[in-house]
mmCIF file of C-alpha atoms in Angstrom:
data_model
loop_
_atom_site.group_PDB
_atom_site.id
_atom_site.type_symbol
_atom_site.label_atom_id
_atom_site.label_comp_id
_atom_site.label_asym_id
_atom_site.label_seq_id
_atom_site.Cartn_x
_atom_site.Cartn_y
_atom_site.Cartn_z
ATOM 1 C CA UNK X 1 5.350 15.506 3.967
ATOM 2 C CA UNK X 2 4.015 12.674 6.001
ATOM 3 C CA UNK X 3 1.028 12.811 6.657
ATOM 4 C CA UNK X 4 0.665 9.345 7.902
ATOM 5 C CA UNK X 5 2.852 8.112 10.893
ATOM 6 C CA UNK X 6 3.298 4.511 12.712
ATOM 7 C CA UNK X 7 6.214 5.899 15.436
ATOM 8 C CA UNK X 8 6.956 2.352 16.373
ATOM 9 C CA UNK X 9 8.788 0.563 14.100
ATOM 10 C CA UNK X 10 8.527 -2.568 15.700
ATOM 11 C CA UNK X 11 6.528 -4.380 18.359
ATOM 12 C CA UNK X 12 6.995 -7.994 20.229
ATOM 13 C CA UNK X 13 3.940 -9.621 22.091
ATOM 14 C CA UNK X 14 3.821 -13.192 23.219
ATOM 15 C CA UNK X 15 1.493 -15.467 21.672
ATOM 16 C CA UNK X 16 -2.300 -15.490 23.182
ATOM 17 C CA UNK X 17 -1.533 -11.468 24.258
ATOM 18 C CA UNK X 18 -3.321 -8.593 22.662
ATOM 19 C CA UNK X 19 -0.541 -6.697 20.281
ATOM 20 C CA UNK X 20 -2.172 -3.018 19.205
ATOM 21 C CA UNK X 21 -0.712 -0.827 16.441
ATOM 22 C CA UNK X 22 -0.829 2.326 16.351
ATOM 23 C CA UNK X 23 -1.223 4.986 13.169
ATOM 24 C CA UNK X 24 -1.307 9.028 13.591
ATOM 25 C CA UNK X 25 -2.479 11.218 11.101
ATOM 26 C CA UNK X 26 -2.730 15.315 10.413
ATOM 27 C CA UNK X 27 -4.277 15.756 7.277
ATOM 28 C CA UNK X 28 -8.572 16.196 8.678
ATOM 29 C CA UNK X 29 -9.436 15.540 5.141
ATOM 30 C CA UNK X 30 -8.625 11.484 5.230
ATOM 31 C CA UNK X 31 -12.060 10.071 5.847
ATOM 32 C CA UNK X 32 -10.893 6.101 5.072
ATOM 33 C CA UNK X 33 -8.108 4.396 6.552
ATOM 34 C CA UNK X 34 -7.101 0.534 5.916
ATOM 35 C CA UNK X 35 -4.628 -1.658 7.364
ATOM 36 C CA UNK X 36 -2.163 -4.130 5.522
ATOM 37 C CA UNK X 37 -0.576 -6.678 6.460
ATOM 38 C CA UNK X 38 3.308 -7.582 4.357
ATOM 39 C CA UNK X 39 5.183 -10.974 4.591
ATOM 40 C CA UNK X 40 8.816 -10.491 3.066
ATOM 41 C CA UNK X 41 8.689 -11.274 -0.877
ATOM 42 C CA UNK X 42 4.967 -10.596 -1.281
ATOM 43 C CA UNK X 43 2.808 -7.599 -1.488
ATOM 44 C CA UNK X 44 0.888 -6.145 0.913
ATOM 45 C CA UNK X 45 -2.439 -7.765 1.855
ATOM 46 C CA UNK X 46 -6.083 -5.719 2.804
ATOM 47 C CA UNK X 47 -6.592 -6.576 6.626
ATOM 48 C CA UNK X 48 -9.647 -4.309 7.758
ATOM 49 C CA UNK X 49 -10.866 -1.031 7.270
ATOM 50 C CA UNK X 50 -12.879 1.917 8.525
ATOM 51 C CA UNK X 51 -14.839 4.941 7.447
ATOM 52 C CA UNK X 52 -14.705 8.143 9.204
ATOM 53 C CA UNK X 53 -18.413 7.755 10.338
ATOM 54 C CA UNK X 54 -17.502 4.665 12.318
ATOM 55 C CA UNK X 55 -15.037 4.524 15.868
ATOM 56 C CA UNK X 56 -14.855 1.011 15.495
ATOM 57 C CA UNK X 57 -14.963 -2.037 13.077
ATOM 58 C CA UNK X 58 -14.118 -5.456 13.947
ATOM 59 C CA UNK X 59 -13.147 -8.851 12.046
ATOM 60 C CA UNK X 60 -12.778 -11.824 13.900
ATOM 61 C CA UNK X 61 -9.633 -11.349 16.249
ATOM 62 C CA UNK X 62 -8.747 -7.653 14.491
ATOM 63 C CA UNK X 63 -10.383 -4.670 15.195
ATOM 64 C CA UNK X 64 -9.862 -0.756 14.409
ATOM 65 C CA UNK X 65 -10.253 1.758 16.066
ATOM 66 C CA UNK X 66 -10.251 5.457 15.295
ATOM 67 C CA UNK X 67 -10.508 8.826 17.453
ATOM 68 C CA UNK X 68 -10.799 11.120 14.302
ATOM 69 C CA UNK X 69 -10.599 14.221 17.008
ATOM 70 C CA UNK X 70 -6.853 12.921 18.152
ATOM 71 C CA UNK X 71 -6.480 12.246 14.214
ATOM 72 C CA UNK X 72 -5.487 8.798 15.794
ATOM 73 C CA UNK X 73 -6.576 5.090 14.943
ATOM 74 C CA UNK X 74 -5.393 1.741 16.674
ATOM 75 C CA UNK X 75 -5.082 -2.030 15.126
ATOM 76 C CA UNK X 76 -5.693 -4.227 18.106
ATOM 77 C CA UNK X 77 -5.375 -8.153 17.304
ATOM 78 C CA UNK X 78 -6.392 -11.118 20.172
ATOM 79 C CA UNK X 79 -5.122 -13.435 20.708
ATOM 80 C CA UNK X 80 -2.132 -12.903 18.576
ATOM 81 C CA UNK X 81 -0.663 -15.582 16.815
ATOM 82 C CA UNK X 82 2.717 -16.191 15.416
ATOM 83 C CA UNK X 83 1.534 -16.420 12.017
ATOM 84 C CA UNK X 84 0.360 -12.637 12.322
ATOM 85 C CA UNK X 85 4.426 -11.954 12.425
ATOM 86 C CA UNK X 86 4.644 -9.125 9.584
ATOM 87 C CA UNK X 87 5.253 -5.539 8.902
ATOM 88 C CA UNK X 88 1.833 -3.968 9.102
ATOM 89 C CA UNK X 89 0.605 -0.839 7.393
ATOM 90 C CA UNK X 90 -1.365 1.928 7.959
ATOM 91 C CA UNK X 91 -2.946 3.418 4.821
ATOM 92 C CA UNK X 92 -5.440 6.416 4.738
ATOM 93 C CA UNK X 93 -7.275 8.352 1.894
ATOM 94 C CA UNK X 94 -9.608 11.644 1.525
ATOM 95 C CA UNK X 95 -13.192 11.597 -0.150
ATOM 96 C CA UNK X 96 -12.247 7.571 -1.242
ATOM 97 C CA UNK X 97 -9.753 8.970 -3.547
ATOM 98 C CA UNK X 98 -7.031 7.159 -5.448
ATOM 99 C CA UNK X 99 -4.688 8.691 -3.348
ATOM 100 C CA UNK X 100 -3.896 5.974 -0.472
ATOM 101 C CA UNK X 101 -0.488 7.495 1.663
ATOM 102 C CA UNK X 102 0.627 5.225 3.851
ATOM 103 C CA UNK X 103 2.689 4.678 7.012
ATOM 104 C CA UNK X 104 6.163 3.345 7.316
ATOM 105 C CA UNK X 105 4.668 -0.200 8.932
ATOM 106 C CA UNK X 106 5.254 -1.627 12.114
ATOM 107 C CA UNK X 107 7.059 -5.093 11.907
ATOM 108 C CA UNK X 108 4.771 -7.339 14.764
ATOM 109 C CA UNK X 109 6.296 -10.226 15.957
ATOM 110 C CA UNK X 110 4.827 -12.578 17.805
ATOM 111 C CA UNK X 111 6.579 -15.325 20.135
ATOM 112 C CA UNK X 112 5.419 -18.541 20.678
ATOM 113 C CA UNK R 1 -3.023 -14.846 -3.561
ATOM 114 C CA UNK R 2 -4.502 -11.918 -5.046
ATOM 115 C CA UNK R 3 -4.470 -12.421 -8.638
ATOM 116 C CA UNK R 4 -2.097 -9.224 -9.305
ATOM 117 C CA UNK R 5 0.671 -10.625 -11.144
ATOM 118 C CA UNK R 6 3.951 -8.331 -11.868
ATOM 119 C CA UNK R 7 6.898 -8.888 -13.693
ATOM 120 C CA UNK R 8 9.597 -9.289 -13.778
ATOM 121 C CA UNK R 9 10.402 -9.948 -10.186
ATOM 122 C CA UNK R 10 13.873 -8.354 -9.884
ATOM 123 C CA UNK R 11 15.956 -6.576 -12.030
ATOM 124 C CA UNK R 12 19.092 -4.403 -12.001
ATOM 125 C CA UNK R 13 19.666 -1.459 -14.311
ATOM 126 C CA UNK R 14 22.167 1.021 -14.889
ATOM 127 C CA UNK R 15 21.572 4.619 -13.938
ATOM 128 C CA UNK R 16 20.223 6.504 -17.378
ATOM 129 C CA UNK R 17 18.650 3.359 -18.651
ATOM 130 C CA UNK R 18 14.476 3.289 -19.200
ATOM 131 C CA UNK R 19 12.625 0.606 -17.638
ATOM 132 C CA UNK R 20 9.298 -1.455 -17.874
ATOM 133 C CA UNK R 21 7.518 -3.030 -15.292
ATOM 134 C CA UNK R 22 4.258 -5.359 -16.147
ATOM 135 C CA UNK R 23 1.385 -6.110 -14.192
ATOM 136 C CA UNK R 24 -1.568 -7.816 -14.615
ATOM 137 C CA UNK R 25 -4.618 -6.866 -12.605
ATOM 138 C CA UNK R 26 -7.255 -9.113 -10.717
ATOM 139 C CA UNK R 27 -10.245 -10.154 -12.719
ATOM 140 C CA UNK R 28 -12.815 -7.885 -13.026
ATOM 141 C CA UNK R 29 -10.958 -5.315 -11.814
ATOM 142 C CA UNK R 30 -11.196 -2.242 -14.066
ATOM 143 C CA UNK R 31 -8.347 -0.025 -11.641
ATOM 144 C CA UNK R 32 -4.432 -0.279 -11.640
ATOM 145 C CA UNK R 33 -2.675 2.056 -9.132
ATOM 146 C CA UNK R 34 1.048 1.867 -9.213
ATOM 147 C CA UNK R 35 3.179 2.459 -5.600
ATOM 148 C CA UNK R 36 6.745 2.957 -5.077
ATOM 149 C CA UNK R 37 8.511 1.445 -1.424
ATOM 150 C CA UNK R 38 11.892 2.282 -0.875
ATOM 151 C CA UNK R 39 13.504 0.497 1.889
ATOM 152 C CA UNK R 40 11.985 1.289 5.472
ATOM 153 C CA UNK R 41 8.741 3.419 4.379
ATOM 154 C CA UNK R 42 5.560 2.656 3.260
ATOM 155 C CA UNK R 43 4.759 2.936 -0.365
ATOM 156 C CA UNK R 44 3.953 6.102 -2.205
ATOM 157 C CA UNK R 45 1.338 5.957 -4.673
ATOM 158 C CA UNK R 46 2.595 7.173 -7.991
ATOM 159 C CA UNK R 47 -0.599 7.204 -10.261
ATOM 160 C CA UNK R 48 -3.714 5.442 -11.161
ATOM 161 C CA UNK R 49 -5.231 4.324 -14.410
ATOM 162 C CA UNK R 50 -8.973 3.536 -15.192
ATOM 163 C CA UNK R 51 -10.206 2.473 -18.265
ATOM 164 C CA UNK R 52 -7.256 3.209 -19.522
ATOM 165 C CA UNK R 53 -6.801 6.697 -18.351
ATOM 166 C CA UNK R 54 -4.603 8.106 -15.891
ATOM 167 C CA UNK R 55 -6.747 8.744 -12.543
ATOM 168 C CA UNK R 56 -4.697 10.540 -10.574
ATOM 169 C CA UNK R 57 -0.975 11.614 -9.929
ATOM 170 C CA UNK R 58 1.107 11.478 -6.949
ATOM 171 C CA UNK R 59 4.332 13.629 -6.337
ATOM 172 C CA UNK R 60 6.963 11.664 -9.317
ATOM 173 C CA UNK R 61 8.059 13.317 -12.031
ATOM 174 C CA UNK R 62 7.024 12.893 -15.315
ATOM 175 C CA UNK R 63 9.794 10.779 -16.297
ATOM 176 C CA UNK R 64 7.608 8.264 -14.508
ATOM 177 C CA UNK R 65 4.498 7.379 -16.868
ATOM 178 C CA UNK R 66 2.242 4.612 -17.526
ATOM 179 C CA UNK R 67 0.165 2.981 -19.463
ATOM 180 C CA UNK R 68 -3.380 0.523 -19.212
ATOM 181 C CA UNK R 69 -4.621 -1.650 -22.151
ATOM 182 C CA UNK R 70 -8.043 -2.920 -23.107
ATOM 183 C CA UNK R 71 -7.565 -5.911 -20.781
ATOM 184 C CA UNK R 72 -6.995 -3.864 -17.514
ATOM 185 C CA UNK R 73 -3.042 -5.023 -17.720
ATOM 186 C CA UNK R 74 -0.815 -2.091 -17.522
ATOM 187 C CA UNK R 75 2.713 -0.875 -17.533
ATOM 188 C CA UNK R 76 5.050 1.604 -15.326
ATOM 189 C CA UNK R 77 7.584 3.080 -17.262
ATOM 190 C CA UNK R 78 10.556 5.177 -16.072
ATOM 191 C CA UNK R 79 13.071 6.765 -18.037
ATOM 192 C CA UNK R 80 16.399 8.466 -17.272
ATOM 193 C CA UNK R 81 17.183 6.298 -14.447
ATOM 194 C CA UNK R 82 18.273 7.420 -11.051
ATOM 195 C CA UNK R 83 20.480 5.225 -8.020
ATOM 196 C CA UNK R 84 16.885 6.604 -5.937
ATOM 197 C CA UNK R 85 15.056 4.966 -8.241
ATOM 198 C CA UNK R 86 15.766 2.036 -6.502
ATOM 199 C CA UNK R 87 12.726 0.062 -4.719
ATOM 200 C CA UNK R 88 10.015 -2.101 -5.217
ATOM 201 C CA UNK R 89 7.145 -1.100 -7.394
ATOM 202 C CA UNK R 90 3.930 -2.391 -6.288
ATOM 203 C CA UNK R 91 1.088 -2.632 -8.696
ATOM 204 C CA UNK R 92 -2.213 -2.925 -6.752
ATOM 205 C CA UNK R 93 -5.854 -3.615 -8.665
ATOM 206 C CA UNK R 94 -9.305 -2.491 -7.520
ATOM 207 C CA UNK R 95 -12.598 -3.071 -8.825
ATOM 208 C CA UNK R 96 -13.347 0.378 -9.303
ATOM 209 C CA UNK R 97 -12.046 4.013 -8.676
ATOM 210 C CA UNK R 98 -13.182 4.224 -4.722
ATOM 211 C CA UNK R 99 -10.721 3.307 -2.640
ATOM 212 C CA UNK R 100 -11.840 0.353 -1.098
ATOM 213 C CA UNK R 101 -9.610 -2.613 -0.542
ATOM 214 C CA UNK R 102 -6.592 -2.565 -3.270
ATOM 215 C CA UNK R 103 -5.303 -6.147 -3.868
ATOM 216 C CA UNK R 104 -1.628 -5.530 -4.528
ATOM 217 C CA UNK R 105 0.896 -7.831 -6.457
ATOM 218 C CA UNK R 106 4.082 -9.070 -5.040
ATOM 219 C CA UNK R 107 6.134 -6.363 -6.579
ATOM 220 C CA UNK R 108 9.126 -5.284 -8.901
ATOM 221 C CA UNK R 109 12.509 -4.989 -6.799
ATOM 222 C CA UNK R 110 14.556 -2.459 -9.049
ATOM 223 C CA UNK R 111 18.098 -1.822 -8.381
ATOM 224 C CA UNK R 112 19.762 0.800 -10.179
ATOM 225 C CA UNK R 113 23.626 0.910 -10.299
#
């Protein structure tokens, strides 16, 4: 049962371009969602987040969105940079559980 | 680097064999959550301790159990070994049980032959 779903398992962008990742989910009770970010041989790192009463949270050059009525959210990072080559996650949870289920990743790379 | 340490970093087992994985949590943090990744999917959570309790459960059986000491360190133990056993175990700390940011550890690469 997966309940959290990144359909592309890869993407390629060119440095300086805008590379967006997308993340589907069905279950309506998942009310916090998180991205990761995984470099072979280490574990995955916390990138950004966002609650369910927010569309849209930015850091610096990543931002996350999320359409809770298409059960939908987006990772867009500009300018991308080659060092933000990685297999990303998407992660969500309901009522900031324990719970985290997470998507397969999308590996991003980015060419110089 | 997070501060989640695990050990040990690989390892290779034979199918009915019992295993151990370590991990050491960040400072401060008071919550261990352990994940399994097998190759090409994202990790599954498998349980969480707090304070030294188990916090939740995820869909492994219960040949898969845990422990968390005094210290916030804890353990992942599976018995009975299976060849789909095989993955890497992620430990990840948090400072508490809301699911904010987890800090994860590199992870436990398990092979079972």
């Amino acid at each position: 049962d997966q309940q959290v779903k990144q359909n592309s398992p890869s993407l390629s962008v060119q440095e300086g371009r805008i590379s967006i990742l997308n993340c589907d989910y069905t279950n309506s009770m998942f009310d916090y969602f998180l991205w990761y970010k995984k470099y072979p041989a280490e574990g995955p790192t916390f990138l950004i987040s966002i609650s369910s009463i927010k569309d849209k949270n930015e850091d610096g050059r990543f931002t996350v969105f999320l359409n809770k009525s298409a059960k939908h959210l987006s990772l867009h990072i500009v300018p991308s940079q080659p060092g933000d080559s990685a297999v990303y996650f998407c992660a969500a949870s309901a009522n900031n559980n324990n719970d985290m289920r997470f998507g397969a990743g999308t590996r991003l790379t980015v060419k110089p | 680097e997070t501060g989640v340490t695990q050990s040990p970093t690989h390892l290779i087992k034979t199918r009915g064999q019992q295993v151990t994985l370590r991990c050491s949590s960040q400072s401060g943090h008071n919550t261990v959550s352990w994940y399994q990744q097998a190759l090409g999917q994202g990790p599954q959570f498998i349980f969480q301790y707090y304070r030294e309790e188990e916090n939740g459960r995820g869909n492994f059986p219960p040949r898969f159990s845990g422990l968390q000491f005094p210290n916030y360190s804890s353990e992942l133990n599976v018995n009975a070994l299976e060849l789909d056993d095989s993955a890497l175990y992620l430990c990840a700390s948090q400072p508490g049980q809301s699911n904010t940011e987890a800090f994860f550890g590199q992870g436990t690469r398990l092979t079972v032959v």
